[in-house]
CSV table of C-alpha atoms in Angstrom, one decimal:
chain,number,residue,atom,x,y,z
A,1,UNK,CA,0.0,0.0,0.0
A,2,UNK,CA,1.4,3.5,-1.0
A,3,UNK,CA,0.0,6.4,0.2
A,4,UNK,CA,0.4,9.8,-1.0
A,5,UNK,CA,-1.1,13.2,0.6
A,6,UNK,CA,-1.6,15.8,-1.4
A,7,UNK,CA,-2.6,19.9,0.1
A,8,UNK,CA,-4.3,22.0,-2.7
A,9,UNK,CA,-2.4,24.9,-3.7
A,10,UNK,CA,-4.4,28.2,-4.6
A,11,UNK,CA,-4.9,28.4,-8.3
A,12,UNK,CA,-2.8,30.2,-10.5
A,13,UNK,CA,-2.8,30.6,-14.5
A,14,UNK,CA,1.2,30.2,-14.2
A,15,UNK,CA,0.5,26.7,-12.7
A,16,UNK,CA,-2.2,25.3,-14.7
A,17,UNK,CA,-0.5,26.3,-17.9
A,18,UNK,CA,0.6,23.2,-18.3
A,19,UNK,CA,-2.8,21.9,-18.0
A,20,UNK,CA,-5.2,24.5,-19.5
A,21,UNK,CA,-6.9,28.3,-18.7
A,22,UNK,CA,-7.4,29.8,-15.6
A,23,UNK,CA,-10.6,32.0,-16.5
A,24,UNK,CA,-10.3,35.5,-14.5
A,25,UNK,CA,-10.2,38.9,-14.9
A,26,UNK,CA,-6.5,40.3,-15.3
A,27,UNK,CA,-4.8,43.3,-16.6
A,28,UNK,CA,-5.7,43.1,-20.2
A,29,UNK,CA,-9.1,44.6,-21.0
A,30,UNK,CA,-11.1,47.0,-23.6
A,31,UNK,CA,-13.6,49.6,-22.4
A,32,UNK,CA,-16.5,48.9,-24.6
A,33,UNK,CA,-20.4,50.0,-24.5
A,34,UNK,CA,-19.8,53.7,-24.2
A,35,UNK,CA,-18.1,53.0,-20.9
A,36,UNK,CA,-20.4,51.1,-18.9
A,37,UNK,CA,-18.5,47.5,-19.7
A,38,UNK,CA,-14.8,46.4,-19.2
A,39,UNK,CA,-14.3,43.3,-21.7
A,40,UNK,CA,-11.5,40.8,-20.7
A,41,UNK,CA,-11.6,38.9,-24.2
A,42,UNK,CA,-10.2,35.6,-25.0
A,43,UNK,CA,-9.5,33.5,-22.0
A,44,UNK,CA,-10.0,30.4,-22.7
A,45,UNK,CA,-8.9,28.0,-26.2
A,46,UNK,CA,-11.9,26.7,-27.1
A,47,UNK,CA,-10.9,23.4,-28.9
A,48,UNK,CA,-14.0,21.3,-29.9
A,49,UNK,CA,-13.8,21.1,-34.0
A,50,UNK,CA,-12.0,17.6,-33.7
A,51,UNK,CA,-14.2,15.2,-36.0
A,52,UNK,CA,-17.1,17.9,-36.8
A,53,UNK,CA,-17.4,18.8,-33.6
A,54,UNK,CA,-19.2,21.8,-32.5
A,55,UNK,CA,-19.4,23.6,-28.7
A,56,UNK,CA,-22.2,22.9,-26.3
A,57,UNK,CA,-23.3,24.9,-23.2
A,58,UNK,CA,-24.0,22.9,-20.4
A,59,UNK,CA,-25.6,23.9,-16.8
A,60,UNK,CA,-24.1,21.8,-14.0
A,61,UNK,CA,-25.6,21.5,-10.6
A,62,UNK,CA,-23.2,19.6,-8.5
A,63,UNK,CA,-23.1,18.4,-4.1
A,64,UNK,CA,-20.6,18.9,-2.4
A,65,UNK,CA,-17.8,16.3,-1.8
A,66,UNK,CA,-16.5,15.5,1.4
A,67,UNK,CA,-13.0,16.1,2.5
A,68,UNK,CA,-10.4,15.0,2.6
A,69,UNK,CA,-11.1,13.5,-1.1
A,70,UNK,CA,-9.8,10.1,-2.2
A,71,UNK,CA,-9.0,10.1,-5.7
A,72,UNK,CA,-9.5,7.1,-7.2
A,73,UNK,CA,-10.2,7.7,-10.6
A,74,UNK,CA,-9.0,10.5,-13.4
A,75,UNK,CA,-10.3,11.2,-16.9
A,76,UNK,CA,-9.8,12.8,-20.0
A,77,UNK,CA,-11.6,13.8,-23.3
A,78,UNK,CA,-9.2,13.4,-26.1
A,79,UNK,CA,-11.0,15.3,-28.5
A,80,UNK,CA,-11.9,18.5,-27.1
A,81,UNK,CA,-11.7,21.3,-23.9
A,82,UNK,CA,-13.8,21.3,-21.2
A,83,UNK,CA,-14.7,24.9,-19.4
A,84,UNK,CA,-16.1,25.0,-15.8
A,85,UNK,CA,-17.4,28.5,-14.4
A,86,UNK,CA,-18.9,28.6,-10.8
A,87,UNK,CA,-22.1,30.9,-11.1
A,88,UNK,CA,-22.1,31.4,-7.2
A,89,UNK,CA,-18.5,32.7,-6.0
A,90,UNK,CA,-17.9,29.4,-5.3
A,91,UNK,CA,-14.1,27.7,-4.7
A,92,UNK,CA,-13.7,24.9,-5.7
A,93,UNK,CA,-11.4,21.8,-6.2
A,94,UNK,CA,-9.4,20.9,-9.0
A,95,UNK,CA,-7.9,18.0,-9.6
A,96,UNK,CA,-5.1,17.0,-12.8
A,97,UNK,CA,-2.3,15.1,-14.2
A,98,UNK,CA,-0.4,16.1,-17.0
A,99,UNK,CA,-1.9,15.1,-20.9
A,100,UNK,CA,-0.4,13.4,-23.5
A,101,UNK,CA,0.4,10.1,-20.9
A,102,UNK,CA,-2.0,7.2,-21.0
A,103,UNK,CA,-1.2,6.3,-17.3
A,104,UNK,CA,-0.9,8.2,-14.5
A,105,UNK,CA,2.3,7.9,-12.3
A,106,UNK,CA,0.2,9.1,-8.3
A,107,UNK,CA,3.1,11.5,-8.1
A,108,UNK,CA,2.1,13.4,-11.2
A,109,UNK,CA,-1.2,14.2,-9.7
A,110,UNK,CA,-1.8,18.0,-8.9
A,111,UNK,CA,-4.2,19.9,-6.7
A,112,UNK,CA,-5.7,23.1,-6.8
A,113,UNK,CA,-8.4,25.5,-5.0
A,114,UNK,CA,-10.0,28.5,-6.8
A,115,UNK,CA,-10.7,31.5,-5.2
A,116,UNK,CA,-14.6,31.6,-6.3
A,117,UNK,CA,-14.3,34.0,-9.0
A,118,UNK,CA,-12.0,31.7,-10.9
A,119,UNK,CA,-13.2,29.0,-13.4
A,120,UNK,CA,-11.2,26.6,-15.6
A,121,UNK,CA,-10.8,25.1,-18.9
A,122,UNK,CA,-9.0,21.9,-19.1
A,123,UNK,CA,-7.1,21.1,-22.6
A,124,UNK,CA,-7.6,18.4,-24.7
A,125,UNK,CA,-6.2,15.5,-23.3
A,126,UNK,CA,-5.4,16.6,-19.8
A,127,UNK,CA,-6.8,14.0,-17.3
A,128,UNK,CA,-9.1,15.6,-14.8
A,129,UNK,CA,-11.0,14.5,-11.7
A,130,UNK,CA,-14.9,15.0,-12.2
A,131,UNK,CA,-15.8,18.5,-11.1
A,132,UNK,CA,-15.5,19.3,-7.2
A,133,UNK,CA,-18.0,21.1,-5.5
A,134,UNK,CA,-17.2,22.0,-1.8
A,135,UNK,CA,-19.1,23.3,1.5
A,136,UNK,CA,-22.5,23.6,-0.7
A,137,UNK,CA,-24.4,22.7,-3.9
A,138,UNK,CA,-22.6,24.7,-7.3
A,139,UNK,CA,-23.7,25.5,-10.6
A,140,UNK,CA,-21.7,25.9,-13.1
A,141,UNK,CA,-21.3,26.9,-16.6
A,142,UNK,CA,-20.0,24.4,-18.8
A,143,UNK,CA,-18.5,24.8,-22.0
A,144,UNK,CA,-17.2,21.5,-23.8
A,145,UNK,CA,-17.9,19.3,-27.1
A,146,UNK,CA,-21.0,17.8,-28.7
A,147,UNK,CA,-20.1,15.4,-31.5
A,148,UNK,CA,-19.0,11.9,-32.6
A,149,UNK,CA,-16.1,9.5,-31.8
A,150,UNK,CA,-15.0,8.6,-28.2
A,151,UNK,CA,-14.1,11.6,-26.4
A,152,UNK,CA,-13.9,10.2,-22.8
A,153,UNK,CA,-11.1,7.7,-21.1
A,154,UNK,CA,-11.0,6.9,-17.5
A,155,UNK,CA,-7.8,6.2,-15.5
A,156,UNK,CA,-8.3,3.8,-12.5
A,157,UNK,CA,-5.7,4.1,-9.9
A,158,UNK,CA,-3.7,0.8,-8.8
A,159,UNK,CA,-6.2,-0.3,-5.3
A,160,UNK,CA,-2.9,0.1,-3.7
A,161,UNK,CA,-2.1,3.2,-4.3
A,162,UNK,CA,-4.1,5.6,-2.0
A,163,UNK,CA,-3.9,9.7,-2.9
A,164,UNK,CA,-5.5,11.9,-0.7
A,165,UNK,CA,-6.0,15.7,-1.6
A,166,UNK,CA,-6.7,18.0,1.5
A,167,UNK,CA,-7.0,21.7,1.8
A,168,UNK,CA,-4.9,23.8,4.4
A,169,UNK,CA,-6.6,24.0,7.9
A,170,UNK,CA,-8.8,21.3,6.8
B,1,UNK,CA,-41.9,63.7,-31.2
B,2,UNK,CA,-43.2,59.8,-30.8
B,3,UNK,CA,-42.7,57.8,-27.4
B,4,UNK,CA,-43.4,54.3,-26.6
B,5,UNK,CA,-42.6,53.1,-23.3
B,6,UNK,CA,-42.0,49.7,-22.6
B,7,UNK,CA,-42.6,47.5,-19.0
B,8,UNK,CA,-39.7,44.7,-19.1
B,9,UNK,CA,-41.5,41.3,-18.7
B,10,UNK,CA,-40.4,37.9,-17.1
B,11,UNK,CA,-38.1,36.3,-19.2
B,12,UNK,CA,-39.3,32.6,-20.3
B,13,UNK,CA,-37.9,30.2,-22.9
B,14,UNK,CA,-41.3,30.7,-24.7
B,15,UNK,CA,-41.3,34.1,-24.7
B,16,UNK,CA,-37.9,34.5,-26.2
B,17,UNK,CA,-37.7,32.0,-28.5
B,18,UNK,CA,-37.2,34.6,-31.5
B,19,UNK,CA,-34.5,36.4,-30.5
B,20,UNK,CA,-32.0,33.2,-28.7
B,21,UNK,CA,-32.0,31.0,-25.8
B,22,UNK,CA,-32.3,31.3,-22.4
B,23,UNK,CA,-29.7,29.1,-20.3
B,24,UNK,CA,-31.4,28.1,-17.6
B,25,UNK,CA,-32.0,24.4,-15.4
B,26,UNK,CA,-35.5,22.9,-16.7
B,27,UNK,CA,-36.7,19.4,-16.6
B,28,UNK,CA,-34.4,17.7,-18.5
B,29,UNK,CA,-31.0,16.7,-16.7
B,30,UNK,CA,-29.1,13.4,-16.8
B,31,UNK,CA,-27.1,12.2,-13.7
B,32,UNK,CA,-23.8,12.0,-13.8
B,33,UNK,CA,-20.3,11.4,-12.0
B,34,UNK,CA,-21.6,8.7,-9.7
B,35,UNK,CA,-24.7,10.9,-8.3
B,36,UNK,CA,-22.7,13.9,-7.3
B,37,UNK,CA,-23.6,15.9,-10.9
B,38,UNK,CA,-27.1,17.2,-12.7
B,39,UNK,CA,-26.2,18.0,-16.1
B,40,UNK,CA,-28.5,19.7,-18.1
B,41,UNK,CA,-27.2,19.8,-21.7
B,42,UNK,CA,-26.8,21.2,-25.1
B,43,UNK,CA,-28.9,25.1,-23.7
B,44,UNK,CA,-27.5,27.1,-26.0
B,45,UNK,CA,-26.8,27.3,-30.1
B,46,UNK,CA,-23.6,28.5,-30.1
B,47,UNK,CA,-23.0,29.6,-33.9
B,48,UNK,CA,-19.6,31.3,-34.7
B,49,UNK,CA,-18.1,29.2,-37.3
B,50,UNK,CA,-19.3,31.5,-40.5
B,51,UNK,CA,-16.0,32.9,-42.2
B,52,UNK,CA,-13.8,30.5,-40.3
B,53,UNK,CA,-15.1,31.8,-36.6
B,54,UNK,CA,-14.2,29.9,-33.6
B,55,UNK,CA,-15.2,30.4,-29.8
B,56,UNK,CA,-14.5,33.0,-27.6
B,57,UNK,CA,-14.7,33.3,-24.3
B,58,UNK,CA,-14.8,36.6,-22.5
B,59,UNK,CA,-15.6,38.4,-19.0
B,60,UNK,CA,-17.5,41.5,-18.8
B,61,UNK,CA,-17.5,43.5,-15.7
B,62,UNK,CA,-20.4,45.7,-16.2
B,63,UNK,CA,-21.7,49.2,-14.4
B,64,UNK,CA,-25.4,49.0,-13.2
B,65,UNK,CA,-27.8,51.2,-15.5
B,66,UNK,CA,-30.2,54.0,-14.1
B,67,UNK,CA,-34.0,53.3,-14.9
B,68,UNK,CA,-36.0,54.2,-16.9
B,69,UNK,CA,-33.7,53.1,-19.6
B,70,UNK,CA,-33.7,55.1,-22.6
B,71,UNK,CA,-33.1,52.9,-26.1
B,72,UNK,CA,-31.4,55.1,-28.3
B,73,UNK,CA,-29.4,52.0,-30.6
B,74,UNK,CA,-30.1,48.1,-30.6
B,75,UNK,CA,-27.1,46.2,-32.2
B,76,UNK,CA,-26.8,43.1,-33.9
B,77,UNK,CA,-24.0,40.2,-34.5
B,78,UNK,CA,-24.6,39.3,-38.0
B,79,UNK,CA,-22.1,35.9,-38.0
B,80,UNK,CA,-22.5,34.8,-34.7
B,81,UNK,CA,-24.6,34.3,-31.5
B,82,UNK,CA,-23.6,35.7,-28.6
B,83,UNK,CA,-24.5,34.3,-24.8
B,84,UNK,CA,-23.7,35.9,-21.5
B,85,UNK,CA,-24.6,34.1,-18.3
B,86,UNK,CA,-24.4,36.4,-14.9
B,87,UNK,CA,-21.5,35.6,-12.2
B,88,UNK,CA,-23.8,37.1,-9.3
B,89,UNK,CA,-27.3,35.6,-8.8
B,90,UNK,CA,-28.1,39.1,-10.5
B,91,UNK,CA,-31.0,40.0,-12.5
B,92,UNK,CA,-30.7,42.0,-15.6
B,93,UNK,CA,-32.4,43.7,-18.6
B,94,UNK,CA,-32.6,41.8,-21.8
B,95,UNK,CA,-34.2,44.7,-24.7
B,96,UNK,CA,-34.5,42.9,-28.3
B,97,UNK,CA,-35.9,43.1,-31.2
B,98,UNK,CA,-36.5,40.6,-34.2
B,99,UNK,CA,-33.7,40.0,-36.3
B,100,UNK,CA,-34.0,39.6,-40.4
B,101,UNK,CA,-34.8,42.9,-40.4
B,102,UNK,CA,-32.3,46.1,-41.3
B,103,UNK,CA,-34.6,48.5,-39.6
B,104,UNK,CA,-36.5,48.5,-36.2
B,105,UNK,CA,-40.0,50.1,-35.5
B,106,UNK,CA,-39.8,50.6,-31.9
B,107,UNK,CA,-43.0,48.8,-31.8
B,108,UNK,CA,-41.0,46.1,-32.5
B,109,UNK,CA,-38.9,46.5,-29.7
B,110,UNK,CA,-39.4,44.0,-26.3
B,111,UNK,CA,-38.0,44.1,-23.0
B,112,UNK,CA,-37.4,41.1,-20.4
B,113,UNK,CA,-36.2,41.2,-16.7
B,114,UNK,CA,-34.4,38.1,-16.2
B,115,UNK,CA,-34.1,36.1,-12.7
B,116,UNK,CA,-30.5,36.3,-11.2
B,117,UNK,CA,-30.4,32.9,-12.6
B,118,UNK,CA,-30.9,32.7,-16.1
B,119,UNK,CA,-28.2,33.9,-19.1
B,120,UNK,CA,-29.4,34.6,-22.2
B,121,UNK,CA,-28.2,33.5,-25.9
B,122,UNK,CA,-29.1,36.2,-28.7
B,123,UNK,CA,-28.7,34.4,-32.1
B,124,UNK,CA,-26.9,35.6,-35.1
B,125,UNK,CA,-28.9,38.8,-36.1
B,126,UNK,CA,-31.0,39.5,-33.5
B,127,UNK,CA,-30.9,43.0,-32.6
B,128,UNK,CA,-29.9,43.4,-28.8
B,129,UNK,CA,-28.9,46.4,-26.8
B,130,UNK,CA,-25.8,45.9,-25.3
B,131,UNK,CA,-25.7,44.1,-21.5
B,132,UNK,CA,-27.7,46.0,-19.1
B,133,UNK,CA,-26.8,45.4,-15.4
B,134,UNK,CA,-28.8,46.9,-12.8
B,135,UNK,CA,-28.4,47.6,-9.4
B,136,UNK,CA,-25.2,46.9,-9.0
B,137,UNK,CA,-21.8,45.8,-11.0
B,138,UNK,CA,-21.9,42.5,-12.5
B,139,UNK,CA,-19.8,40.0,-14.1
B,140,UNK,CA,-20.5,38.0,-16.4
B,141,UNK,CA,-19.4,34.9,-18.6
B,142,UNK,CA,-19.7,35.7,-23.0
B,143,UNK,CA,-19.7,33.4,-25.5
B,144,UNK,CA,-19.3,34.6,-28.3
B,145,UNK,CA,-16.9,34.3,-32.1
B,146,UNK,CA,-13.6,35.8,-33.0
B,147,UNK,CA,-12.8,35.6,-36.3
B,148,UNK,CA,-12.4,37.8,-39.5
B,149,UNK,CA,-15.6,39.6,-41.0
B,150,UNK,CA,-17.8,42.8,-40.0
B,151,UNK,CA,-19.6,41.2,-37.0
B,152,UNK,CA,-21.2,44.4,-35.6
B,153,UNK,CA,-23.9,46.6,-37.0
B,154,UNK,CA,-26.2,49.4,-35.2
B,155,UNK,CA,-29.5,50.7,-35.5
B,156,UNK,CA,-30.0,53.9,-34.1
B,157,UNK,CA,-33.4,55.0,-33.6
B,158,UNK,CA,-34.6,58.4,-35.1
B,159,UNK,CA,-33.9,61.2,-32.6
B,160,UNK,CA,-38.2,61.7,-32.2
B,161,UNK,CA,-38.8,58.4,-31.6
B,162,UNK,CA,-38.2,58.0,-27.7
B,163,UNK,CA,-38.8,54.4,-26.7
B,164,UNK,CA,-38.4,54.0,-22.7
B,165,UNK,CA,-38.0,50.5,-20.8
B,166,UNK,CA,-39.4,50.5,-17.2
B,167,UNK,CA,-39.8,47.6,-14.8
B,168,UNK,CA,-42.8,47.1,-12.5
B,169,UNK,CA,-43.3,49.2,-9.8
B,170,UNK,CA,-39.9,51.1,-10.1
């Protein structure tokens, strides 16, 4: 039996590169609308054409998980990005491993906690832990691929292999 | 000097049906990610691909409005839809008008006051003022195209014709 804790770190777009978009407001914006909006534009690569695909909007009403949280599984979608946006200033858990690897190695699992306002887009192929919800129900806004061909893989961990993700102070 | 003056009315799926989609939960959900996830699917027609468009995702951080509105313009999005879901739990005013049409009588102009919960998705052409937040700043999530193309036109309504939006009891 190998264990492996893991504490969330907070979410940043310098970290996650590797994995995909952190969507936030930042320092680049336009003032647009006579004034009344500020437009942060183009935060997220939108990647869903693969095999005629075409992008689908998605609500998402997800219960809370209990922590710590025992990951057990991972997947991916090969074919296409998938966007998560909290509607509620809701934090929330994210759990990766880098793409382009058909297994995982538990050591090349990462965690992350928003800060509410953040959502994320995972990149084609990076392996993800089904969304996270903590303290309370979450919607979100989901922004991901409707189309054909087999656009989801699961990763089972070894049974022996325990990885636990906790937050700080929790 | 003409003047028309509009009450905003609930916003339903029904109602809006000509001018885009609202994204909002309703009946039909699937369950997923062992029980811990309703999704509801496939809310929106996201349309962006004329001219070799692609997705783009944006935040808007928009200034409240002071009622009565005054509609002086209604723009339109000729290539693309374009969707914006609130951050915030926060209502705001949706004012349309048909699209397939190069000018508006502002007879032909409606007003909706959404309900904290739902976005809306204005289709390629409808004519739409832009986002109206009220009460207090609001972000929100846009969907919408980049790409090449003249994606923007404006109507601006004759300088006699005032058309006012109000909403009940304010």
């Amino acid at each position: 039996m190998s264990t492996l804790t893991l504490e969330a770190l907070p979410l940043t777009a310098e970290a996650f590169r590797p994995y995909g978009d952190v969507i936030e407001v930042g320092d680049r914006f336009a003032v647009i609308n006579r004034g009344t909006t500020r437009h942060y534009p183009d935060l997220a690569k939108i990647d869903v054409d693969a095999q005629g695909g075409r992008t689908r909007v998605s609500l998402y009403h997800v219960m809370p998980y209990d922590l710590p949280l025992e990951v057990a599984m991972l997947e991916r979608h090969p074919l296409s990005s998938q966007l998560f946006m909290p509607l509620d200033d809701a934090a929330f858990l994210v759990v990766v491993a880098a793409k382009d690897a058909d297994t995982i190695a538990p050591e090349a699992v990462r965690a992350f906690l928003t800060n509410g306002r953040q959502g994320v887009n995972y990149h084609a192929g990076t392996w993800h832990h089904p969304v996270i919800a903590l303290d309370r129900e979450t919607d979100f806004l989901v922004v991901d691929r409707s189309g054909s061909g087999r656009n989801c893989d699961e990763f089972h961990f070894d049974e022996g292999a325990r990885i636990t993700v906790r937050l700080a102070g929790r």
